[in-house]
GROMACS .gro file of C-alpha atoms in nm:
model
  350
    1UNK     CA    1  17.537   2.625  14.999
    2UNK     CA    2  17.590   2.720  15.360
    3UNK     CA    3  17.296   2.942  15.425
    4UNK     CA    4  17.310   3.204  15.678
    5UNK     CA    5  16.999   3.175  15.885
    6UNK     CA    6  16.837   3.492  16.045
    7UNK     CA    7  16.539   3.524  16.241
    8UNK     CA    8  16.350   3.829  16.116
    9UNK     CA    9  16.170   4.064  16.363
   10UNK     CA   10  16.137   4.351  16.124
   11UNK     CA   11  15.812   4.378  15.900
   12UNK     CA   12  15.993   4.577  15.620
   13UNK     CA   13  16.260   4.322  15.591
   14UNK     CA   14  16.036   4.053  15.571
   15UNK     CA   15  15.760   4.187  15.343
   16UNK     CA   16  16.015   4.330  15.120
   17UNK     CA   17  16.137   3.999  15.039
   18UNK     CA   18  15.793   3.855  14.941
   19UNK     CA   19  15.708   4.149  14.756
   20UNK     CA   20  15.987   4.081  14.546
   21UNK     CA   21  15.930   3.694  14.526
   22UNK     CA   22  15.685   3.541  14.245
   23UNK     CA   23  15.555   3.272  14.515
   24UNK     CA   24  15.528   3.575  14.807
   25UNK     CA   25  15.154   3.524  14.951
   26UNK     CA   26  14.954   3.684  15.214
   27UNK     CA   27  14.961   3.394  15.448
   28UNK     CA   28  15.345   3.439  15.471
   29UNK     CA   29  15.313   3.779  15.520
   30UNK     CA   30  15.455   3.949  15.830
   31UNK     CA   31  15.109   4.021  15.973
   32UNK     CA   32  14.971   3.715  15.911
   33UNK     CA   33  15.216   3.570  16.142
   34UNK     CA   34  15.135   3.857  16.375
   35UNK     CA   35  14.722   3.720  16.326
   36UNK     CA   36  14.844   3.356  16.391
   37UNK     CA   37  14.985   3.453  16.759
   38UNK     CA   38  14.641   3.553  16.806
   39UNK     CA   39  14.526   3.177  16.734
   40UNK     CA   40  14.753   3.024  16.990
   41UNK     CA   41  15.019   2.946  16.739
   42UNK     CA   42  15.394   3.067  16.769
   43UNK     CA   43  15.539   3.207  16.468
   44UNK     CA   44  15.894   3.199  16.368
   45UNK     CA   45  16.028   3.388  16.047
   46UNK     CA   46  16.344   3.252  15.911
   47UNK     CA   47  16.525   3.432  15.624
   48UNK     CA   48  16.839   3.218  15.449
   49UNK     CA   49  17.100   3.410  15.315
   50UNK     CA   50  17.358   3.300  15.060
   51UNK     CA   51  17.737   3.346  15.071
   52UNK     CA   52  17.713   3.694  14.924
   53UNK     CA   53  17.462   3.790  15.188
   54UNK     CA   54  17.157   3.804  14.960
   55UNK     CA   55  16.803   3.689  15.123
   56UNK     CA   56  16.711   3.380  14.912
   57UNK     CA   57  16.446   3.198  15.083
   58UNK     CA   58  16.186   3.319  15.351
   59UNK     CA   59  16.005   3.029  15.581
   60UNK     CA   60  15.716   3.194  15.799
   61UNK     CA   61  15.662   2.896  16.030
   62UNK     CA   62  15.368   2.841  16.241
   63UNK     CA   63  15.423   2.627  16.546
   64UNK     CA   64  15.219   2.411  16.798
   65UNK     CA   65  15.349   2.201  17.065
   66UNK     CA   66  15.162   1.885  17.120
   67UNK     CA   67  15.067   1.875  17.487
   68UNK     CA   68  15.236   1.592  17.696
   69UNK     CA   69  15.406   1.435  17.378
   70UNK     CA   70  15.689   1.660  17.407
   71UNK     CA   71  15.686   1.722  17.014
   72UNK     CA   72  15.583   2.007  16.766
   73UNK     CA   73  15.423   2.054  16.451
   74UNK     CA   74  15.527   2.289  16.171
   75UNK     CA   75  15.297   2.430  15.917
   76UNK     CA   76  15.413   2.689  15.633
   77UNK     CA   77  15.088   2.808  15.474
   78UNK     CA   78  15.174   2.892  15.127
   79UNK     CA   79  15.551   2.867  15.223
   80UNK     CA   80  15.851   2.861  15.192
   81UNK     CA   81  15.919   3.147  14.964
   82UNK     CA   82  16.203   3.137  14.702
   83UNK     CA   83  16.279   3.106  14.347
   84UNK     CA   84  16.124   2.800  14.266
   85UNK     CA   85  16.305   2.814  13.905
   86UNK     CA   86  16.634   2.742  14.092
   87UNK     CA   87  16.637   2.358  14.112
   88UNK     CA   88  16.949   2.395  14.321
   89UNK     CA   89  16.798   2.640  14.577
   90UNK     CA   90  16.493   2.440  14.600
   91UNK     CA   91  16.700   2.109  14.676
   92UNK     CA   92  16.906   2.290  14.938
   93UNK     CA   93  16.597   2.470  15.096
   94UNK     CA   94  16.437   2.145  15.146
   95UNK     CA   95  16.748   1.989  15.289
   96UNK     CA   96  16.784   2.267  15.520
   97UNK     CA   97  16.388   2.279  15.655
   98UNK     CA   98  16.428   1.898  15.725
   99UNK     CA   99  16.740   1.947  15.917
  100UNK     CA  100  16.616   2.251  16.081
  101UNK     CA  101  16.290   2.085  16.211
  102UNK     CA  102  16.476   1.772  16.317
  103UNK     CA  103  16.721   1.998  16.555
  104UNK     CA  104  16.410   2.133  16.709
  105UNK     CA  105  16.239   1.802  16.752
  106UNK     CA  106  15.956   1.848  16.539
  107UNK     CA  107  15.713   1.577  16.465
  108UNK     CA  108  15.600   1.682  16.165
  109UNK     CA  109  15.642   1.953  15.872
  110UNK     CA  110  15.382   2.036  15.612
  111UNK     CA  111  15.445   2.302  15.317
  112UNK     CA  112  15.221   2.436  15.076
  113UNK     CA  113  15.404   2.656  14.808
  114UNK     CA  114  15.220   2.914  14.611
  115UNK     CA  115  15.384   2.727  14.300
  116UNK     CA  116  15.148   2.686  14.003
  117UNK     CA  117  15.220   2.313  13.871
  118UNK     CA  118  15.297   2.333  13.474
  119UNK     CA  119  15.596   2.226  13.276
  120UNK     CA  120  15.889   2.434  13.456
  121UNK     CA  121  15.776   2.298  13.776
  122UNK     CA  122  15.661   1.966  13.743
  123UNK     CA  123  15.985   1.839  13.874
  124UNK     CA  124  15.906   2.018  14.215
  125UNK     CA  125  15.713   1.724  14.372
  126UNK     CA  126  15.928   1.436  14.244
  127UNK     CA  127  16.237   1.617  14.401
  128UNK     CA  128  16.061   1.678  14.749
  129UNK     CA  129  15.938   1.290  14.752
  130UNK     CA  130  16.277   1.203  14.676
  131UNK     CA  131  16.381   1.407  14.985
  132UNK     CA  132  16.115   1.214  15.212
  133UNK     CA  133  15.810   1.448  15.167
  134UNK     CA  134  15.495   1.290  15.116
  135UNK     CA  135  15.209   1.436  14.932
  136UNK     CA  136  14.954   1.542  15.222
  137UNK     CA  137  14.674   1.341  15.290
  138UNK     CA  138  14.462   1.589  15.491
  139UNK     CA  139  14.509   1.932  15.283
  140UNK     CA  140  14.478   2.246  15.489
  141UNK     CA  141  14.487   2.426  15.149
  142UNK     CA  142  14.323   2.400  14.841
  143UNK     CA  143  14.517   2.256  14.554
  144UNK     CA  144  14.334   2.367  14.273
  145UNK     CA  145  14.176   2.738  14.213
  146UNK     CA  146  14.053   2.975  13.941
  147UNK     CA  147  14.245   3.312  13.887
  148UNK     CA  148  14.162   3.596  13.694
  149UNK     CA  149  14.455   3.753  13.511
  150UNK     CA  150  14.382   4.156  13.634
  151UNK     CA  151  14.678   4.263  13.410
  152UNK     CA  152  14.424   4.255  13.088
  153UNK     CA  153  14.189   4.550  13.072
  154UNK     CA  154  13.855   4.547  13.233
  155UNK     CA  155  13.661   4.508  12.890
  156UNK     CA  156  13.852   4.192  12.821
  157UNK     CA  157  13.825   4.050  13.173
  158UNK     CA  158  13.403   4.067  13.162
  159UNK     CA  159  13.405   3.970  12.812
  160UNK     CA  160  13.575   3.655  12.945
  161UNK     CA  161  13.285   3.586  13.180
  162UNK     CA  162  13.057   3.305  13.066
  163UNK     CA  163  12.730   3.458  12.890
  164UNK     CA  164  12.509   3.339  13.189
  165UNK     CA  165  12.735   3.542  13.464
  166UNK     CA  166  12.744   3.850  13.251
  167UNK     CA  167  12.363   3.843  13.202
  168UNK     CA  168  12.322   3.763  13.585
  169UNK     CA  169  12.536   4.057  13.703
  170UNK     CA  170  12.349   4.299  13.462
  171UNK     CA  171  12.017   4.154  13.595
  172UNK     CA  172  12.122   4.216  13.945
  173UNK     CA  173  12.282   4.585  13.848
  174UNK     CA  174  11.947   4.635  13.693
  175UNK     CA  175  11.758   4.619  14.018
  176UNK     CA  176  11.973   4.834  14.188
  177UNK     CA  177  12.174   4.582  14.405
  178UNK     CA  178  12.438   4.781  14.565
  179UNK     CA  179  12.789   4.684  14.668
  180UNK     CA  180  12.933   4.876  14.977
  181UNK     CA  181  13.304   4.840  15.153
  182UNK     CA  182  13.220   4.821  15.532
  183UNK     CA  183  13.523   4.717  15.760
  184UNK     CA  184  13.349   4.862  16.083
  185UNK     CA  185  13.180   4.642  16.347
  186UNK     CA  186  12.832   4.630  16.167
  187UNK     CA  187  12.986   4.559  15.842
  188UNK     CA  188  13.223   4.262  15.997
  189UNK     CA  189  12.841   4.126  16.169
  190UNK     CA  190  12.677   4.182  15.842
  191UNK     CA  191  12.960   3.955  15.687
  192UNK     CA  192  12.951   3.696  15.981
  193UNK     CA  193  12.590   3.658  15.965
  194UNK     CA  194  12.582   3.561  15.604
  195UNK     CA  195  12.922   3.383  15.625
  196UNK     CA  196  12.754   3.155  15.952
  197UNK     CA  197  12.444   3.103  15.719
  198UNK     CA  198  12.681   2.933  15.445
  199UNK     CA  199  12.903   2.748  15.681
  200UNK     CA  200  12.670   2.626  15.944
  201UNK     CA  201  12.867   2.406  16.217
  202UNK     CA  202  13.200   2.440  15.995
  203UNK     CA  203  13.224   2.816  16.062
  204UNK     CA  204  13.531   2.983  16.236
  205UNK     CA  205  13.451   3.227  16.545
  206UNK     CA  206  13.340   3.586  16.519
  207UNK     CA  207  13.657   3.666  16.721
  208UNK     CA  208  13.877   3.478  16.432
  209UNK     CA  209  13.754   3.754  16.185
  210UNK     CA  210  13.758   4.044  16.437
  211UNK     CA  211  14.133   3.964  16.547
  212UNK     CA  212  14.226   3.906  16.159
  213UNK     CA  213  14.064   4.237  16.046
  214UNK     CA  214  14.227   4.425  16.312
  215UNK     CA  215  14.564   4.254  16.245
  216UNK     CA  216  14.573   4.295  15.871
  217UNK     CA  217  14.359   4.603  15.835
  218UNK     CA  218  14.548   4.728  15.545
  219UNK     CA  219  14.517   4.425  15.356
  220UNK     CA  220  14.165   4.312  15.416
  221UNK     CA  221  13.842   4.436  15.241
  222UNK     CA  222  13.466   4.335  15.352
  223UNK     CA  223  13.211   4.425  15.078
  224UNK     CA  224  12.840   4.358  15.133
  225UNK     CA  225  12.602   4.326  14.848
  226UNK     CA  226  12.238   4.501  14.932
  227UNK     CA  227  11.886   4.433  14.867
  228UNK     CA  228  11.727   4.733  14.681
  229UNK     CA  229  11.516   4.934  14.868
  230UNK     CA  230  11.194   4.781  14.747
  231UNK     CA  231  11.306   4.451  14.896
  232UNK     CA  232  11.394   4.607  15.247
  233UNK     CA  233  11.748   4.707  15.179
  234UNK     CA  234  11.895   4.381  15.377
  235UNK     CA  235  12.213   4.230  15.305
  236UNK     CA  236  12.213   3.981  15.060
  237UNK     CA  237  12.588   3.870  15.011
  238UNK     CA  238  12.925   3.954  15.163
  239UNK     CA  239  13.287   3.839  15.105
  240UNK     CA  240  13.613   3.873  15.291
  241UNK     CA  241  13.910   3.965  15.048
  242UNK     CA  242  14.279   4.003  15.095
  243UNK     CA  243  14.535   4.189  14.916
  244UNK     CA  244  14.913   4.193  14.918
  245UNK     CA  245  15.165   4.261  14.658
  246UNK     CA  246  14.917   4.353  14.423
  247UNK     CA  247  14.780   3.996  14.429
  248UNK     CA  248  14.396   3.956  14.554
  249UNK     CA  249  14.220   3.659  14.723
  250UNK     CA  250  13.863   3.565  14.780
  251UNK     CA  251  13.909   3.437  15.152
  252UNK     CA  252  13.570   3.378  15.292
  253UNK     CA  253  13.206   3.469  15.171
  254UNK     CA  254  12.862   3.403  15.224
  255UNK     CA  255  12.487   3.476  15.116
  256UNK     CA  256  12.160   3.442  15.230
  257UNK     CA  257  11.913   3.153  15.081
  258UNK     CA  258  11.638   3.431  15.041
  259UNK     CA  259  11.605   3.580  14.682
  260UNK     CA  260  11.849   3.392  14.501
  261UNK     CA  261  11.734   3.525  14.174
  262UNK     CA  262  11.865   3.856  14.249
  263UNK     CA  263  12.238   3.742  14.171
  264UNK     CA  264  12.386   3.930  14.462
  265UNK     CA  265  12.679   3.697  14.481
  266UNK     CA  266  12.770   3.776  14.093
  267UNK     CA  267  12.722   4.121  14.164
  268UNK     CA  268  12.954   4.127  14.470
  269UNK     CA  269  13.233   3.940  14.229
  270UNK     CA  270  13.212   4.172  13.955
  271UNK     CA  271  13.244   4.449  14.201
  272UNK     CA  272  13.548   4.331  14.384
  273UNK     CA  273  13.713   4.273  14.022
  274UNK     CA  274  13.644   4.632  13.915
  275UNK     CA  275  13.791   4.754  14.273
  276UNK     CA  276  14.126   4.555  14.218
  277UNK     CA  277  14.140   4.686  13.879
  278UNK     CA  278  14.205   5.032  14.041
  279UNK     CA  279  14.545   4.916  14.136
  280UNK     CA  280  14.769   4.982  13.821
  281UNK     CA  281  14.976   4.702  13.922
  282UNK     CA  282  14.742   4.425  14.010
  283UNK     CA  283  14.833   4.092  13.883
  284UNK     CA  284  14.554   3.832  13.965
  285UNK     CA  285  14.233   3.779  14.165
  286UNK     CA  286  14.223   3.416  14.304
  287UNK     CA  287  13.856   3.289  14.376
  288UNK     CA  288  13.995   3.001  14.575
  289UNK     CA  289  13.936   2.685  14.614
  290UNK     CA  290  13.758   2.442  14.345
  291UNK     CA  291  13.763   2.073  14.270
  292UNK     CA  292  14.081   1.968  14.115
  293UNK     CA  293  13.874   1.678  13.920
  294UNK     CA  294  13.508   1.580  13.822
  295UNK     CA  295  13.298   1.717  14.157
  296UNK     CA  296  13.180   1.450  14.381
  297UNK     CA  297  12.882   1.638  14.536
  298UNK     CA  298  12.659   1.879  14.396
  299UNK     CA  299  12.783   2.162  14.628
  300UNK     CA  300  13.102   2.114  14.460
  301UNK     CA  301  12.944   2.098  14.149
  302UNK     CA  302  12.781   2.423  14.231
  303UNK     CA  303  13.107   2.576  14.365
  304UNK     CA  304  13.291   2.500  14.041
  305UNK     CA  305  13.031   2.629  13.818
  306UNK     CA  306  12.981   2.957  14.002
  307UNK     CA  307  13.368   3.026  14.008
  308UNK     CA  308  13.438   2.920  13.651
  309UNK     CA  309  13.170   3.173  13.537
  310UNK     CA  310  13.416   3.438  13.576
  311UNK     CA  311  13.624   3.347  13.308
  312UNK     CA  312  13.937   3.281  13.497
  313UNK     CA  313  14.216   3.014  13.434
  314UNK     CA  314  14.178   2.705  13.633
  315UNK     CA  315  14.524   2.666  13.823
  316UNK     CA  316  14.628   2.354  13.981
  317UNK     CA  317  14.918   2.419  14.245
  318UNK     CA  318  15.218   2.176  14.320
  319UNK     CA  319  15.026   2.070  14.636
  320UNK     CA  320  15.079   2.020  14.978
  321UNK     CA  321  15.386   1.821  15.126
  322UNK     CA  322  15.455   1.645  15.476
  323UNK     CA  323  15.774   1.526  15.627
  324UNK     CA  324  15.689   1.295  15.893
  325UNK     CA  325  15.981   1.220  16.170
  326UNK     CA  326  15.732   0.988  16.375
  327UNK     CA  327  15.458   0.830  16.146
  328UNK     CA  328  15.305   0.659  16.447
  329UNK     CA  329  15.257   0.954  16.661
  330UNK     CA  330  15.145   1.155  16.367
  331UNK     CA  331  14.896   0.896  16.258
  332UNK     CA  332  14.733   0.907  16.633
  333UNK     CA  333  14.760   1.311  16.640
  334UNK     CA  334  14.574   1.303  16.284
  335UNK     CA  335  14.305   1.081  16.408
  336UNK     CA  336  14.242   1.290  16.736
  337UNK     CA  337  14.262   1.620  16.554
  338UNK     CA  338  13.990   1.523  16.282
  339UNK     CA  339  13.792   1.381  16.585
  340UNK     CA  340  13.816   1.720  16.722
  341UNK     CA  341  13.736   1.932  16.474
  342UNK     CA  342  13.431   1.724  16.366
  343UNK     CA  343  13.281   1.777  16.732
  344UNK     CA  344  13.378   2.144  16.736
  345UNK     CA  345  13.278   2.226  16.355
  346UNK     CA  346  13.632   2.337  16.260
  347UNK     CA  347  13.803   2.300  15.939
  348UNK     CA  348  14.146   2.423  15.835
  349UNK     CA  349  14.423   2.567  16.024
  350UNK     CA  350  14.520   2.893  15.831
   0.00000   0.00000   0.00000
C-alpha cells in the first residue's frame, strides 16, 4: 500500500481518529504531545491515509536530538495507533516507520502499542522481529497491568474485589475517610507531597505535574483522601488519574506512611471507580504496572497484591520494541542515559 503521509496540526482531526480506534491512548493524544513539548521533546503527528483517502494509522512521535552525535531518537508511547487485527496494515505501517526513520537520520525508534497479547495478536511480536525490531531491554512503560471492565454494573465490579479489599474499604469509609477532587494549586501540592514521600529520589519534578495538569486539564483528575477530623483532617493518599475516550488510567499516586490501617489508598481507588462509572460509555480502568511474573522484591509483591485486590483482569501487552540503526552508538547512549537517570533520580521518559 502506498500511503499518503500527512503531518497533522489540528487537534480535532487527530483525536477523532484515536477515539475511533481500539488502541487509541491518552499518551498518543494531541494534548499529550503539547505537554511533551514543555519537557523539551519535539512532537511529530503523522497520519497515514490509504488510496481511498481514509485515515488508517496515527503516529505521535516524540523526538530528541542527541547532542554532538547528529542523530535523533524517536519514541511512540503507546503507539502507533491502528487496526492491529489487520495484519497487512500492521506490516505496511512497520515498513513505513522504518523507512521514514531512516530518511530522518534517526538512531533508534521505540514503539509501545497499547495492544493486549492474546490469541488474536500473538503474531504481532514475531512480525515485528522479522522486520528487524527487537523487544526492548529497557522498558519505559509497563508490559503487564490490571484492568477493571467498567462496562459491568457497579455492584458486580465491587463484588469482584477480593474479600480483604472490600473489608478495607468498608473500614476506611466507616471512620469517615473522605475523598475529594482537587485540581487547584493546593490540591496539586497535597498530591505532590504524598507522591514525593512514596517515590523518594525517583520522583519527577513539581513543574512536570503542573505543566501536565495545565495542558491536559480536561483529561486529568486529582483525588485526595483525607483523614477524619478526629485524626487531624490531613491528606493521607492521593492519585493522579487520566481519562481519554472513555478509558481511565491511574498514572501516579502516593500515600503517607502514617496511619496505614486507615486504608485510605483502598478508599481512594474505590472512589475513582465510582466516578468513572458515572460515564455511561466507560470502557475500563487501568491500574497500571504490575510484575509480569513472580514478584522479585517485597515492594513488587505489595504492588501486585494491592492492585489484584480490586478484582480486575491481569493483562499482558505485546510489549515495547526497538528498531536500532546504529547499535554501537545506541548502546553507548543507553549506558550514558542510565547513569544520568541514576544520578538525577529520574525514571521513564513518558
